[in-house]
Amino acid sequence: MDNIGKKESLTIEFKSDDPRLSDNDIVEVVVGFSNTEGGELYVGVEDDGHITGIHKDHKNPHSLGAVISNKTVPPVSVRITIIGEVRPCVLVEVPKSSSIVMTSSGKILKRRLKFDGTPETVPMHPQEVLSRLSNLNRLDYSAQPVLNATCDDLDSSERNRLRKIISSNRGEGNLLDLSDKELDMALRLVTKVDDHYVPTVTGLLLIGKENSIRTFLPTAEIAFQVIEGTDVRFNESFIKPLLSAFEMIEEYMKAWNPEREVQSGLFRIPISEFDQRAFREALVNAISHRDYTILNRVRFLINDEGLTINSPGGFIEGVTIENLLTVDPHGRNPTLTDALKRVGLAERTGRGIDRIYEGSLIYGRPWPDYTESNSTSVNLFIQRAAPDEAFTKMIYQEKNRLGRSLPINSLLILSVLKEERRADIHRIAELTHINEKKSKVALEQLSEAGLIEARGTGRGRTYMLSSKVYLKTSSLIKYERQRDIDSLRQAPLILQLAEKQGFVTRKDAVELLHLAEPQAYRVLKKLVEEDKLVLQGRGRGAKYLLKE
């Protein structure tokens, strides 16, 4: 093998070993990988992937592994493999670390891509170390004292606003009985440093003076923009105490969020272009979970396609797009998030993401989209879409019947069935990211409530929305179409096809009737028993002919 067959990337690095590559160069790449996404280091390979071989000092994997372990803090355990025989190279597989790693000489490094797309290993700046620790849940940046700030940097009028919010949002009522100093301590807005109290990052963000926030936390910028076509209709950026910022953004949103009504019996259902409760949770999430060590702004953009919310800082360790709705709730800034929960601004269960999804699901709209998120930002997109009125009425009526909202798993499943028309439990679990056991429980509950119908048994069992979705609408045509082919019509259709092409196979029946293979087999078997078809052959070659 003359070429390694790969290209350098954020997680792949080639190093020539001719002349001998220094141990420090190897260790620095290992540290960079550990502090980023992990990766593969190939020693004895040129930048173009051409294998030139390794120096004799690097032919012993155990010795090389010991060097790496001894020169990294904490020690990094790597897997080393010798590749090839005639002109061997070394593969060093480096895991992503769950802490900050440095060289024994004190260098903290990371991997990044240059403008031309090639990778490099560079030092991590102090704020990047804080960001990394925050992402790993090893540091609560929002609980840190603000250096050089004093309690004079807190605004008494913002503290009064905080008290009003606690009262109006049904926060923890006992907080209102506390003095200002006690309130600040209870919400960890201040912390003790050298026998005196100073504001924490949370304190300055929530009730700090505007000029003080600009001075000490210039990263706390927020932008609200409205673009129609290519015309900018509204564009404002600001740095303010978060409590004041929340109120401003909600007022801006009201002006650009039209509402319509859907009639359901004697009641009218108000439906906003973007669900107000969902937006509030998305607003709180964007501001409370953002990375305040990154000099960037939280951006709210409304355009012809929909609403986009961009928040600096990627998902924290353990959170992915796939497990957003199932992972245990935990955030980047626990102290800030806890304060927002206690004053009544944030969802107390930590499941605000459920409410964001609910705001689209209950109206039969497309799901919130996080697919544009990356390692440096979380991007939420909520598409503009007209509500499905029949679906909305069904959800509204069921909510009234139960006296509560439907569980998020039930809403996800109903949404999938609305789009897929019919699906089995494997498909439902795949699309919702709900495991099959929980999916089965939700499906049984929905079936008992009469919201879905099940057809078939065993592995061939499928589910579809019930006629409730379309009751009291102009017609039941959609429901009839969704039911596919009624069982009473299955036999005549099979016989018609057999007459046209001379025979029918099990595969033909599956495609014609939209049934699982076991169900199609039972239909064909019944026609044979009724002397309407004759089975010819066995296995895959079996055919069913009309009986003469």
mmCIF file of C-alpha atoms in Angstrom, residues 180-332:
data_model
loop_
_atom_site.group_PDB
_atom_site.id
_atom_site.type_symbol
_atom_site.label_atom_id
_atom_site.label_comp_id
_atom_site.label_asym_id
_atom_site.label_seq_id
_atom_site.Cartn_x
_atom_site.Cartn_y
_atom_site.Cartn_z
ATOM 1 C CA ASP A 180 -33.020 42.549 48.371
ATOM 2 C CA LYS A 181 -29.792 41.073 49.724
ATOM 3 C CA GLU A 182 -31.499 37.805 50.661
ATOM 4 C CA LEU A 183 -33.161 37.621 47.231
ATOM 5 C CA ASP A 184 -29.832 38.128 45.468
ATOM 6 C CA MET A 185 -28.263 35.375 47.547
ATOM 7 C CA ALA A 186 -31.206 32.980 47.133
ATOM 8 C CA LEU A 187 -31.065 33.230 43.329
ATOM 9 C CA ARG A 188 -27.244 33.263 43.361
ATOM 10 C CA LEU A 189 -27.141 36.681 41.742
ATOM 11 C CA VAL A 190 -24.172 37.428 44.002
ATOM 12 C CA THR A 191 -21.402 35.335 45.528
ATOM 13 C CA LYS A 192 -18.924 35.931 48.321
ATOM 14 C CA VAL A 193 -15.331 36.710 47.342
ATOM 15 C CA ASP A 194 -12.773 37.732 49.993
ATOM 16 C CA ASP A 195 -15.404 38.575 52.618
ATOM 17 C CA HIS A 196 -17.555 40.735 50.338
ATOM 18 C CA TYR A 197 -20.285 40.045 47.800
ATOM 19 C CA VAL A 198 -19.838 40.543 44.060
ATOM 20 C CA PRO A 199 -22.255 39.910 41.167
ATOM 21 C CA THR A 200 -22.198 36.562 39.422
ATOM 22 C CA VAL A 201 -22.576 36.295 35.656
ATOM 23 C CA THR A 202 -26.219 35.359 36.321
ATOM 24 C CA GLY A 203 -26.743 38.400 38.526
ATOM 25 C CA LEU A 204 -25.263 40.831 36.021
ATOM 26 C CA LEU A 205 -27.214 39.268 33.152
ATOM 27 C CA LEU A 206 -30.561 39.408 34.961
ATOM 28 C CA ILE A 207 -30.488 42.677 36.917
ATOM 29 C CA GLY A 208 -27.256 44.404 35.910
ATOM 30 C CA LYS A 209 -27.031 47.998 34.748
ATOM 31 C CA GLU A 210 -26.920 48.250 30.976
ATOM 32 C CA ASN A 211 -23.525 49.983 30.884
ATOM 33 C CA SER A 212 -22.078 47.431 33.304
ATOM 34 C CA ILE A 213 -23.250 44.537 31.125
ATOM 35 C CA ARG A 214 -21.649 46.194 28.094
ATOM 36 C CA THR A 215 -18.404 46.563 30.030
ATOM 37 C CA PHE A 216 -18.153 43.163 31.698
ATOM 38 C CA LEU A 217 -20.273 40.896 29.438
ATOM 39 C CA PRO A 218 -20.105 42.312 25.897
ATOM 40 C CA THR A 219 -21.064 38.855 24.586
ATOM 41 C CA ALA A 220 -24.660 39.299 25.833
ATOM 42 C CA GLU A 221 -25.949 40.891 22.623
ATOM 43 C CA ILE A 222 -29.365 40.107 21.134
ATOM 44 C CA ALA A 223 -30.700 40.911 17.647
ATOM 45 C CA PHE A 224 -34.279 40.868 16.339
ATOM 46 C CA GLN A 225 -34.767 41.107 12.572
ATOM 47 C CA VAL A 226 -37.673 40.946 10.139
ATOM 48 C CA ILE A 227 -37.011 40.513 6.413
ATOM 49 C CA GLU A 228 -39.710 40.363 3.730
ATOM 50 C CA GLY A 229 -38.294 39.244 0.405
ATOM 51 C CA THR A 230 -35.044 41.204 0.294
ATOM 52 C CA ASP A 231 -36.423 44.171 2.241
ATOM 53 C CA VAL A 232 -35.345 44.646 5.854
ATOM 54 C CA ARG A 233 -38.509 45.659 7.707
ATOM 55 C CA PHE A 234 -37.079 45.669 11.223
ATOM 56 C CA ASN A 235 -33.548 45.342 12.572
ATOM 57 C CA GLU A 236 -32.472 46.048 16.128
ATOM 58 C CA SER A 237 -29.495 44.853 18.175
ATOM 59 C CA PHE A 238 -29.114 45.599 21.862
ATOM 60 C CA ILE A 239 -27.456 44.646 25.143
ATOM 61 C CA LYS A 240 -29.851 44.877 28.074
ATOM 62 C CA PRO A 241 -30.623 43.056 31.325
ATOM 63 C CA LEU A 242 -32.253 39.787 30.318
ATOM 64 C CA LEU A 243 -35.524 40.464 32.131
ATOM 65 C CA SER A 244 -35.963 43.679 30.172
ATOM 66 C CA ALA A 245 -34.780 41.957 26.983
ATOM 67 C CA PHE A 246 -37.406 39.200 27.380
ATOM 68 C CA GLU A 247 -40.198 41.761 27.527
ATOM 69 C CA MET A 248 -38.851 43.692 24.527
ATOM 70 C CA ILE A 249 -38.538 40.598 22.339
ATOM 71 C CA GLU A 250 -42.020 39.381 23.248
ATOM 72 C CA GLU A 251 -43.450 42.783 22.287
ATOM 73 C CA TYR A 252 -41.555 42.728 18.979
ATOM 74 C CA MET A 253 -42.847 39.225 18.305
ATOM 75 C CA LYS A 254 -46.479 40.197 18.888
ATOM 76 C CA ALA A 255 -46.221 42.830 16.167
ATOM 77 C CA TRP A 256 -44.985 40.285 13.597
ATOM 78 C CA ASN A 257 -46.994 37.231 14.629
ATOM 79 C CA PRO A 258 -50.517 37.442 13.139
ATOM 80 C CA GLU A 259 -53.316 35.317 14.575
ATOM 81 C CA ARG A 260 -56.264 33.520 12.989
ATOM 82 C CA GLU A 261 -59.179 31.553 14.431
ATOM 83 C CA VAL A 262 -60.574 28.090 13.742
ATOM 84 C CA GLN A 263 -64.153 27.263 14.720
ATOM 85 C CA SER A 264 -64.652 24.067 16.748
ATOM 86 C CA GLY A 265 -68.295 23.659 17.698
ATOM 87 C CA LEU A 266 -69.241 26.626 19.868
ATOM 88 C CA PHE A 267 -65.608 27.524 20.501
ATOM 89 C CA ARG A 268 -63.036 29.469 18.521
ATOM 90 C CA ILE A 269 -59.441 28.256 18.593
ATOM 91 C CA PRO A 270 -56.934 31.139 18.252
ATOM 92 C CA ILE A 271 -53.899 30.088 16.205
ATOM 93 C CA SER A 272 -50.833 32.305 15.825
ATOM 94 C CA GLU A 273 -48.441 32.076 12.906
ATOM 95 C CA PHE A 274 -45.884 30.950 15.501
ATOM 96 C CA ASP A 275 -47.243 29.465 18.721
ATOM 97 C CA GLN A 276 -46.716 32.003 21.508
ATOM 98 C CA ARG A 277 -45.942 29.524 24.291
ATOM 99 C CA ALA A 278 -43.495 27.670 22.064
ATOM 100 C CA PHE A 279 -41.786 30.931 21.122
ATOM 101 C CA ARG A 280 -41.459 31.909 24.770
ATOM 102 C CA GLU A 281 -39.735 28.621 25.566
ATOM 103 C CA ALA A 282 -37.482 28.954 22.509
ATOM 104 C CA LEU A 283 -36.606 32.480 23.647
ATOM 105 C CA VAL A 284 -35.739 31.309 27.164
ATOM 106 C CA ASN A 285 -33.737 28.345 25.814
ATOM 107 C CA ALA A 286 -31.736 30.489 23.404
ATOM 108 C CA ILE A 287 -30.755 32.987 26.080
ATOM 109 C CA SER A 288 -30.282 30.659 29.051
ATOM 110 C CA HIS A 289 -28.337 27.915 27.241
ATOM 111 C CA ARG A 290 -26.134 30.067 25.014
ATOM 112 C CA ASP A 291 -22.365 30.184 25.482
ATOM 113 C CA TYR A 292 -21.562 33.558 27.047
ATOM 114 C CA THR A 293 -17.830 33.093 26.474
ATOM 115 C CA ILE A 294 -18.349 33.448 22.702
ATOM 116 C CA LEU A 295 -18.427 36.964 21.254
ATOM 117 C CA ASN A 296 -21.557 36.539 19.183
ATOM 118 C CA ARG A 297 -25.220 37.428 19.511
ATOM 119 C CA VAL A 298 -28.483 35.564 19.921
ATOM 120 C CA ARG A 299 -30.394 36.275 16.712
ATOM 121 C CA PHE A 300 -34.138 36.130 16.072
ATOM 122 C CA LEU A 301 -35.022 36.297 12.374
ATOM 123 C CA ILE A 302 -38.509 36.307 10.858
ATOM 124 C CA ASN A 303 -38.652 35.993 7.078
ATOM 125 C CA ASP A 304 -40.886 34.554 4.365
ATOM 126 C CA GLU A 305 -39.826 30.979 5.199
ATOM 127 C CA GLY A 306 -40.399 31.154 8.934
ATOM 128 C CA LEU A 307 -38.730 31.912 12.261
ATOM 129 C CA THR A 308 -35.042 31.206 12.879
ATOM 130 C CA ILE A 309 -33.392 31.471 16.294
ATOM 131 C CA ASN A 310 -29.608 31.254 16.391
ATOM 132 C CA SER A 311 -27.871 30.800 19.744
ATOM 133 C CA PRO A 312 -24.046 30.836 20.138
ATOM 134 C CA GLY A 313 -22.554 27.576 21.409
ATOM 135 C CA GLY A 314 -23.360 24.113 20.084
ATOM 136 C CA PHE A 315 -25.249 21.388 21.933
ATOM 137 C CA ILE A 316 -23.525 20.479 25.182
ATOM 138 C CA GLU A 317 -21.917 17.071 25.659
ATOM 139 C CA GLY A 318 -24.441 14.247 25.441
ATOM 140 C CA VAL A 319 -27.128 16.204 23.574
ATOM 141 C CA THR A 320 -27.762 15.519 19.889
ATOM 142 C CA ILE A 321 -30.514 16.315 17.400
ATOM 143 C CA GLU A 322 -31.660 12.688 17.669
ATOM 144 C CA ASN A 323 -32.061 12.644 21.469
ATOM 145 C CA LEU A 324 -33.298 16.207 22.055
ATOM 146 C CA LEU A 325 -36.687 14.988 23.258
ATOM 147 C CA THR A 326 -35.448 12.045 25.302
ATOM 148 C CA VAL A 327 -32.149 13.062 26.921
ATOM 149 C CA ASP A 328 -32.244 14.022 30.600
ATOM 150 C CA PRO A 329 -32.584 17.819 30.854
ATOM 151 C CA HIS A 330 -29.325 19.606 31.616
ATOM 152 C CA GLY A 331 -28.006 22.931 30.404
ATOM 153 C CA ARG A 332 -24.852 24.925 29.893
#
